[in-house]
Each structure stands twice: as structure tokens, then as C-alpha cells.
Amino acid sequence: MLQRKMMAGSVFSDDAHKVFAASYPALPAHLTHSLAGHPLLEIEALAELAARMRPEKLEHNAAVDLPLGISNADTPANGLSVHDTIAQIHECGSWVLLKSIEEDPNYASLMRDVLAEIEPLVVPETGSMLRPEGFIFISSPRAITSLHFDPEYNILFQARGSKTMTLFPVADPDIISQEFFEQYFAGGPRNLPWRQEWAARAYPISIVPGEAIYVPLLAPHWVQTHDQVSVSLSLTWRSEWSFHHADACRFNRRLRRIGVSPRPTAIYPKDNKLKSYCQRALTRLGG
């Protein structure tokens, strides 16, 4: 169980708890929180955090005027170091991602406080909160995060500036094919191609400091900041269901490679345990 150690008071209001409980795990939710203005989420503190982090935990690129469906390989560099990007974030048209912030003791404490508060709502639905991770996005005005999906449950907390996240139905088969899932869980990219006709099924949520978005597992989405520098904290976790889904995708890839057309993986609340256990057994055997 996660244990609260650092923060006094609640991160979420009673109303936010009710909204989250009514939405989790399959529907997006617009929440409120008390993290805006937290000293660990100020630009100066984040620059110091980035200086302490291992280079492989830092990511940055140009992020303005990008196509929604740009591939991971085609995402342009900005010609700056990550530290210079943070220093010039007001004007360099980029975003910076700080990954695995739970490796820093202060940010680990913050994460424990937040996730422990919603744990009683999560566990009855999807079981233990497994492999919690934290990410921080520092973004220039009008920066775009292209269309993609995530294999984790995620709450995105806005601490500075504002942005709009545009979400689509979980595992929408027109947007994410089974072959794309299989490729991703075999180590492939997560960015998705874009078709304009998908805009009709979009669900945009705009957030300002003190607001958050719960992003369901496997829900395609893209993001654009507004006219100010943006700082967002993303806290994620997995479930046993999510790991079974991933292994079932890997098993389907095995079947496809020997000429079998497998049934699509099931979406929550149905499970994928049989395929998952087959995949795990074959992996243990070295297959």
C-alpha cells in the first residue's frame, strides 16, 4: 500500500473524488486539485531537478507547428541542450519531459501523497496500483504533443499555464489497429497517424492551474498548450489487467507471424489472461 508522508490536507476535493470514482477506469474525467503553486513544480525547482537527473531520463524536442500524426522518428530536435531548453522555454518553441521523477526523494514523496489519496478508489476496480511513475512536462506556448496512446492509467495535473487535451475512445479500433498495439508492445513507437475524419469523435478537455485530467489506459489523445509556458505533472500506474493486455498483444503478434489471424485483445472489463499466460510461458521457455 502507498503511504502518505509529506503533504498536509487533501490534493483532491470531495467532488473530485466523486467524479474520479464515477469515471475510473474507462472514462476520462476533469478533476480539480491543490497542487498549483507547489514549490516542487516551479520552473527553478524543475531546472534543478533536471540537473540532478540521469541524461537518459531527459527528453526534449521542437514542439510548435507539428503535424498531429508525426512519427516518433520524424519529431524534430531543437538544436539546444535540455538545460538550455528549460532556460529558454518561453521562446524556443519546445517541450521538455522529465521522466521517472520518483527516483528523486522529494518528488517520490509528492507522488506517494497524491496516489495514496486515490488508491482506495482504484483498488476495488483494477486492483493494486503497480509500477507508479511520475513525469513532468515543461512546454513552450502553443507546443503540441502529437497523437499517441499510453499503456498506463494517468492523471495529468496542470501547475502552470493552460492546455487542451483532445481524447478519443479507449482503444478505438479505427485509430489504433491490433497490429499497432502488437508492434508497440514489441518495442515499437507509440505515436499514431492522424486522419481528419477522426476529429468528429474527439472529446477535448481544457485545464488551467488547479485542474487535472484522468486519462484512461489506451485512450488515444493529443495535447496543445495555450499562450503561456505550461508545467504539467503526470502520475501513472499500471494494473494486473494492463500487464495481461500487453502480454496478450505480444502473443497475438506471435500468432500473426505464423500466419494465424488472432482475435483482437479484449478491452476492460473483459480480460486477456489465457493469451497472457501463454505468452509468459513461452517467454520462460525462451521462445
PDB file of N, CA and C in Angstrom, residues 5 24 53 89 95 106 126-127 131 138 150 175 193-194 220 234 251 261 273 281:
ATOM      1  N   LYS A   5       3.151  10.714   3.444  1.00  0.00           N
ATOM      2  CA  LYS A   5       4.163  11.151   4.393  1.00  0.00           C
ATOM      3  C   LYS A   5       4.386  12.653   4.398  1.00  0.00           C
ATOM      4  N   TYR A  24     -13.503   6.157 -13.317  1.00  0.00           N
ATOM      5  CA  TYR A  24     -12.420   5.176 -13.354  1.00  0.00           C
ATOM      6  C   TYR A  24     -12.964   3.754 -13.505  1.00  0.00           C
ATOM      7  N   MET A  53      19.243  14.779 -12.675  1.00  0.00           N
ATOM      8  CA  MET A  53      18.754  13.553 -13.288  1.00  0.00           C
ATOM      9  C   MET A  53      19.758  12.959 -14.265  1.00  0.00           C
ATOM     10  N   ILE A  89      12.536  28.320 -22.359  1.00  0.00           N
ATOM     11  CA  ILE A  89      11.256  27.692 -22.684  1.00  0.00           C
ATOM     12  C   ILE A  89      10.195  28.713 -23.105  1.00  0.00           C
ATOM     13  N   TRP A  95       9.229  21.383 -26.018  1.00  0.00           N
ATOM     14  CA  TRP A  95       8.851  20.843 -24.719  1.00  0.00           C
ATOM     15  C   TRP A  95       9.958  19.975 -24.169  1.00  0.00           C
ATOM     16  N   ASN A 106      12.377  13.838  -3.003  1.00  0.00           N
ATOM     17  CA  ASN A 106      11.323  14.833  -2.774  1.00  0.00           C
ATOM     18  C   ASN A 106      10.121  14.593  -3.678  1.00  0.00           C
ATOM     19  N   THR A 126      -9.527  -2.013 -10.233  1.00  0.00           N
ATOM     20  CA  THR A 126      -8.471  -2.626 -11.051  1.00  0.00           C
ATOM     21  C   THR A 126      -7.357  -3.247 -10.222  1.00  0.00           C
ATOM     22  N   GLY A 127      -7.528  -3.347  -8.922  1.00  0.00           N
ATOM     23  CA  GLY A 127      -6.513  -3.981  -8.097  1.00  0.00           C
ATOM     24  C   GLY A 127      -5.394  -3.022  -7.720  1.00  0.00           C
ATOM     25  N   ARG A 131       3.669  -0.364 -10.363  1.00  0.00           N
ATOM     26  CA  ARG A 131       4.685   0.394 -11.091  1.00  0.00           C
ATOM     27  C   ARG A 131       4.326   1.878 -11.248  1.00  0.00           C
ATOM     28  N   ILE A 138       7.449  20.396 -19.326  1.00  0.00           N
ATOM     29  CA  ILE A 138       7.673  21.842 -19.351  1.00  0.00           C
ATOM     30  C   ILE A 138       7.574  22.259 -20.816  1.00  0.00           C
ATOM     31  N   ASP A 150      -1.109   5.732 -24.275  1.00  0.00           N
ATOM     32  CA  ASP A 150      -0.213   5.317 -23.195  1.00  0.00           C
ATOM     33  C   ASP A 150      -0.677   3.984 -22.628  1.00  0.00           C
ATOM     34  N   ILE A 175      -8.646   4.027 -34.911  1.00  0.00           N
ATOM     35  CA  ILE A 175      -7.454   4.842 -34.673  1.00  0.00           C
ATOM     36  C   ILE A 175      -6.249   3.975 -34.327  1.00  0.00           C
ATOM     37  N   PRO A 193      -0.738   7.715 -36.496  1.00  0.00           N
ATOM     38  CA  PRO A 193      -1.065   8.572 -37.644  1.00  0.00           C
ATOM     39  C   PRO A 193      -2.365   9.322 -37.384  1.00  0.00           C
ATOM     40  N   TRP A 194      -2.627  10.364 -38.162  1.00  0.00           N
ATOM     41  CA  TRP A 194      -3.812  11.192 -37.966  1.00  0.00           C
ATOM     42  C   TRP A 194      -4.634  11.250 -39.237  1.00  0.00           C
ATOM     43  N   PRO A 220      -6.443   7.097 -27.031  1.00  0.00           N
ATOM     44  CA  PRO A 220      -5.638   7.990 -27.861  1.00  0.00           C
ATOM     45  C   PRO A 220      -5.889   9.453 -27.479  1.00  0.00           C
ATOM     46  N   SER A 234       2.481  14.507 -14.543  1.00  0.00           N
ATOM     47  CA  SER A 234       1.747  13.312 -14.959  1.00  0.00           C
ATOM     48  C   SER A 234       2.116  12.168 -14.027  1.00  0.00           C
ATOM     49  N   PHE A 251       1.411 -12.040 -27.568  1.00  0.00           N
ATOM     50  CA  PHE A 251       1.042 -13.386 -28.019  1.00  0.00           C
ATOM     51  C   PHE A 251       0.360 -13.322 -29.383  1.00  0.00           C
ATOM     52  N   SER A 261      -4.615 -15.455 -37.909  1.00  0.00           N
ATOM     53  CA  SER A 261      -5.262 -14.165 -37.657  1.00  0.00           C
ATOM     54  C   SER A 261      -5.941 -14.221 -36.300  1.00  0.00           C
ATOM     55  N   LYS A 273      -6.358 -13.074 -19.867  1.00  0.00           N
ATOM     56  CA  LYS A 273      -5.440 -13.898 -19.081  1.00  0.00           C
ATOM     57  C   LYS A 273      -4.930 -15.117 -19.836  1.00  0.00           C
ATOM     58  N   ALA A 281       4.464 -18.150 -20.546  1.00  0.00           N
ATOM     59  CA  ALA A 281       5.052 -19.494 -20.549  1.00  0.00           C
ATOM     60  C   ALA A 281       6.070 -19.640 -21.681  1.00  0.00           C
TER      61      ALA A 281
END
